[in-house]
Amino acid sequence: LLVGYRRKFLEALLARGEEEAEQVRAEFRQADAQTTRDYEEAATAMAAKRELSPAEADEAAKLWRKLVKLYHPDKFSHEPEKLASYEKLTAAINHAKDNGDLATLREIANDPDGFILRQGWARLDFSDEQQAAQLRRLWESLEMEIVRMLEAMNELHASAEFELAQLVEKDAGLIETVVTKRVAAIETELADLHAQAERLAAEIGELTGAGVPE
């Protein structure tokens, strides 16, 4: 941002004078403040959000649209006994979408009633026939949950993260070695950008006779 700003400042100063360059300075201050806010918001969001592949992101978006349409609370406004459960279900759907939780979206799509029962959002009706049906659905949904967890464990064992964890168990210094190399590469890149910014600042100083802006 700083390199781009100083280039724009220099161009404005040469082409249109100091007044126009000062407008560029004001734009930079606003952009810098917005960038800081964006980084903070992104860091907060990414701390809780799993990154999805393009295919997974597309699937999540499709499931979210389908589920919100099917289970929006407005569709159950005439059934007060169901309304609270579907309000919570819709909130869970939106939360899963916002956090990249594809597994939960799939779970709700495959068995919404079972999901609601597992959360304890619906009362079990203990009349014999209805009780048996609800308990059967709950049992089936729990079986599905067990299968899902086993599949997730298998995926985890096949993942690069699991492999890295195993390597770190054997060599505790591995992470530090990898991080040190990455930090060195980033520092080299930052030094190059800093050098560019300083060269542009020097050109601005020569033209204006003033100190380096920002």
Short mmCIF file of C-alpha atoms in Angstrom, two decimals:
data_model
loop_
_atom_site.label_atom_id
_atom_site.label_comp_id
_atom_site.label_asym_id
_atom_site.label_seq_id
_atom_site.Cartn_x
_atom_site.Cartn_y
_atom_site.Cartn_z
CA LEU A 1 0.00 0.00 0.00
CA LEU A 2 2.82 2.39 0.90
CA VAL A 3 4.73 1.73 -2.35
CA GLY A 4 1.59 2.24 -4.43
CA TYR A 5 0.73 5.41 -2.53
CA ARG A 6 4.13 6.98 -2.99
CA ARG A 7 4.08 6.21 -6.70
CA LYS A 8 0.65 7.84 -6.99
CA PHE A 9 1.79 10.81 -4.88
CA LEU A 10 4.81 11.30 -7.10
CA GLU A 11 2.73 11.10 -10.29
CA ALA A 12 0.16 13.59 -8.91
CA LEU A 13 2.92 15.96 -7.81
CA LEU A 14 4.60 15.93 -11.23
CA ALA A 15 1.43 16.13 -13.28
CA ARG A 16 -0.93 18.31 -11.23
CA GLY A 17 0.97 19.95 -8.38
CA GLU A 18 1.01 19.89 -4.61
CA GLU A 19 -2.74 20.38 -4.06
CA GLU A 20 -3.55 17.23 -6.00
CA ALA A 21 -0.73 15.37 -4.22
CA GLU A 22 -2.23 16.35 -0.86
CA GLN A 23 -5.50 14.72 -1.91
CA VAL A 24 -3.55 11.54 -2.59
CA ARG A 25 -2.09 11.78 0.92
CA ALA A 26 -5.61 12.00 2.41
CA GLU A 27 -6.72 9.01 0.32
CA PHE A 28 -3.76 7.03 1.62
CA ARG A 29 -4.62 7.75 5.24
CA GLN A 30 -8.16 6.49 4.68
CA ALA A 31 -6.96 3.42 2.78
CA ASP A 32 -4.38 2.65 5.45
CA ALA A 33 -7.00 2.83 8.21
CA GLN A 34 -9.39 0.64 6.21
CA THR A 35 -6.65 -1.90 5.50
CA THR A 36 -5.90 -2.17 9.21
CA ARG A 37 -9.59 -2.77 9.96
CA ASP A 38 -9.82 -5.33 7.14
CA TYR A 39 -6.81 -7.26 8.46
CA GLU A 40 -8.26 -7.34 11.97
CA GLU A 41 -11.66 -8.52 10.73
CA ALA A 42 -10.07 -11.13 8.45
CA ALA A 43 -7.86 -12.44 11.25
CA THR A 44 -10.86 -12.80 13.55
CA ALA A 45 -12.90 -14.56 10.88
CA MET A 46 -10.12 -16.90 9.77
CA ALA A 47 -9.38 -17.92 13.33
CA ALA A 48 -12.71 -19.76 13.33
CA LYS A 49 -13.22 -20.55 9.67
CA ARG A 50 -11.88 -23.59 7.84
CA GLU A 51 -10.74 -22.83 4.31
CA LEU A 52 -12.80 -24.73 1.75
CA SER A 53 -11.69 -25.89 -1.67
CA PRO A 54 -13.53 -24.29 -4.63
CA ALA A 55 -15.66 -27.42 -5.00
CA GLU A 56 -16.47 -27.48 -1.28
CA ALA A 57 -17.29 -23.76 -1.26
CA ASP A 58 -19.67 -24.27 -4.19
CA GLU A 59 -21.33 -27.20 -2.43
CA ALA A 60 -21.64 -25.20 0.80
CA ALA A 61 -23.26 -22.28 -1.01
CA LYS A 62 -25.76 -24.56 -2.76
CA LEU A 63 -26.64 -26.40 0.45
CA TRP A 64 -27.06 -23.13 2.34
CA ARG A 65 -29.46 -21.71 -0.27
CA LYS A 66 -31.45 -24.95 -0.30
CA LEU A 67 -31.64 -25.26 3.48
CA VAL A 68 -32.56 -21.65 4.16
CA LYS A 69 -35.34 -21.90 1.59
CA LEU A 70 -36.68 -25.15 3.08
CA TYR A 71 -36.48 -24.31 6.77
CA HIS A 72 -36.91 -20.55 7.02
CA PRO A 73 -38.93 -19.84 10.20
CA ASP A 74 -41.52 -17.80 8.27
CA LYS A 75 -42.74 -21.07 6.72
CA PHE A 76 -43.66 -22.34 10.20
CA SER A 77 -45.26 -19.20 11.65
CA HIS A 78 -48.61 -21.05 11.74
CA GLU A 79 -47.05 -23.88 13.80
CA PRO A 80 -45.86 -22.26 17.06
CA GLU A 81 -44.69 -25.58 18.49
CA LYS A 82 -42.19 -25.90 15.59
CA LEU A 83 -41.26 -22.24 15.14
CA ALA A 84 -38.60 -22.05 17.87
CA SER A 85 -36.86 -25.19 16.60
CA TYR A 86 -36.70 -23.91 13.02
CA GLU A 87 -35.48 -20.49 14.15
CA LYS A 88 -32.57 -22.28 15.88
CA LEU A 89 -32.07 -24.53 12.86
CA THR A 90 -31.84 -21.54 10.52
CA ALA A 91 -29.34 -19.89 12.88
CA ALA A 92 -27.26 -23.09 12.85
CA ILE A 93 -27.40 -23.18 9.04
CA ASN A 94 -26.23 -19.57 8.77
CA HIS A 95 -23.49 -20.11 11.36
CA ALA A 96 -22.22 -23.18 9.50
CA LYS A 97 -22.16 -21.25 6.22
CA ASP A 98 -20.31 -18.28 7.77
CA ASN A 99 -17.68 -20.57 9.32
CA GLY A 100 -17.13 -22.85 6.34
CA ASP A 101 -18.62 -25.79 8.27
CA LEU A 102 -19.57 -27.98 5.32
CA ALA A 103 -19.95 -31.07 7.53
CA THR A 104 -22.77 -29.46 9.53
CA LEU A 105 -24.54 -28.28 6.36
CA ARG A 106 -24.37 -31.83 5.00
CA GLU A 107 -25.60 -33.23 8.30
CA ILE A 108 -28.63 -30.92 8.35
CA ALA A 109 -29.40 -31.60 4.70
CA ASN A 110 -29.25 -35.38 5.22
CA ASP A 111 -31.31 -35.50 8.41
CA PRO A 112 -32.78 -32.20 9.65
CA ASP A 113 -35.13 -33.87 12.15
CA GLY A 114 -32.30 -35.90 13.64
CA PHE A 115 -30.13 -32.79 13.90
CA ILE A 116 -32.90 -30.94 15.75
CA LEU A 117 -33.42 -33.86 18.14
CA ARG A 118 -29.69 -34.15 18.91
CA GLN A 119 -29.58 -30.49 19.85
CA GLY A 120 -32.53 -30.95 22.19
CA TRP A 121 -34.58 -28.31 20.37
CA ALA A 122 -37.72 -30.46 20.08
CA ARG A 123 -39.65 -32.33 22.71
CA LEU A 124 -40.12 -36.05 22.39
CA ASP A 125 -43.79 -37.02 22.33
CA PHE A 126 -44.11 -40.03 24.62
CA SER A 127 -47.27 -41.47 23.13
CA ASP A 128 -46.29 -45.01 22.12
CA GLU A 129 -46.36 -44.74 18.34
CA GLN A 130 -44.85 -41.26 18.05
CA GLN A 131 -42.26 -42.03 20.71
CA ALA A 132 -41.09 -45.09 18.82
CA ALA A 133 -40.85 -43.13 15.55
CA GLN A 134 -38.94 -40.26 17.13
CA LEU A 135 -36.57 -42.54 19.00
CA ARG A 136 -35.97 -44.47 15.79
CA ARG A 137 -35.09 -41.24 13.97
CA LEU A 138 -32.82 -40.21 16.82
CA TRP A 139 -31.09 -43.61 16.80
CA GLU A 140 -30.61 -43.44 13.03
CA SER A 141 -29.27 -39.90 13.22
CA LEU A 142 -26.79 -40.93 15.93
CA GLU A 143 -25.64 -43.82 13.76
CA MET A 144 -25.12 -41.35 10.91
CA GLU A 145 -23.18 -39.08 13.24
CA ILE A 146 -20.90 -41.98 14.25
CA VAL A 147 -20.29 -42.81 10.58
CA ARG A 148 -19.57 -39.14 9.84
CA MET A 149 -17.08 -38.96 12.70
CA LEU A 150 -15.32 -42.12 11.52
CA GLU A 151 -15.10 -40.70 7.99
CA ALA A 152 -13.74 -37.44 9.39
CA MET A 153 -11.10 -39.38 11.35
CA ASN A 154 -10.09 -41.26 8.19
CA GLU A 155 -9.84 -37.96 6.28
CA LEU A 156 -7.76 -36.48 9.09
CA HIS A 157 -5.36 -39.43 9.08
CA ALA A 158 -4.90 -38.96 5.32
CA SER A 159 -4.35 -35.20 5.59
CA ALA A 160 -1.10 -33.24 5.33
CA GLU A 161 -1.80 -31.77 8.78
CA PHE A 162 -1.85 -35.23 10.38
CA GLU A 163 1.36 -36.16 8.57
CA LEU A 164 2.97 -32.95 9.81
CA ALA A 165 1.84 -33.70 13.38
CA GLN A 166 3.44 -37.14 13.18
CA LEU A 167 6.68 -35.66 11.84
CA VAL A 168 6.72 -33.09 14.64
CA GLU A 169 6.31 -35.88 17.20
CA LYS A 170 9.49 -37.44 15.83
CA ASP A 171 11.35 -34.14 15.42
CA ALA A 172 10.15 -31.36 17.75
CA GLY A 173 12.36 -28.81 15.98
CA LEU A 174 10.78 -29.34 12.56
CA ILE A 175 8.13 -26.62 12.93
CA GLU A 176 10.72 -24.11 14.09
CA THR A 177 12.93 -24.93 11.08
CA VAL A 178 10.06 -24.50 8.61
CA VAL A 179 8.87 -21.28 10.26
CA THR A 180 12.39 -19.86 10.35
CA LYS A 181 12.80 -20.41 6.60
CA ARG A 182 9.40 -18.87 5.87
CA VAL A 183 10.11 -15.85 8.07
CA ALA A 184 13.44 -15.32 6.30
CA ALA A 185 11.69 -15.36 2.91
CA ILE A 186 9.06 -12.86 4.10
CA GLU A 187 11.72 -10.59 5.59
CA THR A 188 13.58 -10.58 2.25
CA GLU A 189 10.37 -9.63 0.44
CA LEU A 190 9.62 -6.89 2.97
CA ALA A 191 13.13 -5.51 2.66
CA ASP A 192 12.69 -5.26 -1.10
CA LEU A 193 9.38 -3.42 -0.72
CA HIS A 194 10.93 -1.12 1.88
CA ALA A 195 13.76 -0.31 -0.50
CA GLN A 196 11.25 0.53 -3.24
CA ALA A 197 9.33 2.80 -0.84
CA GLU A 198 12.53 4.58 0.19
CA ARG A 199 13.58 5.16 -3.42
CA LEU A 200 10.18 6.69 -4.18
CA ALA A 201 10.38 8.80 -1.01
CA ALA A 202 13.78 10.11 -2.06
CA GLU A 203 12.42 11.13 -5.47
CA ILE A 204 9.51 12.92 -3.79
CA GLY A 205 11.92 14.68 -1.43
CA GLU A 206 14.11 15.86 -4.30
CA LEU A 207 11.09 17.29 -6.13
CA THR A 208 9.44 18.96 -3.15
CA GLY A 209 12.41 19.82 -0.99
CA ALA A 210 10.33 18.61 1.93
CA GLY A 211 10.42 15.56 4.18
CA VAL A 212 9.16 12.18 3.14
CA PRO A 213 5.31 12.09 3.18
CA GLU A 214 3.90 9.60 5.71
#
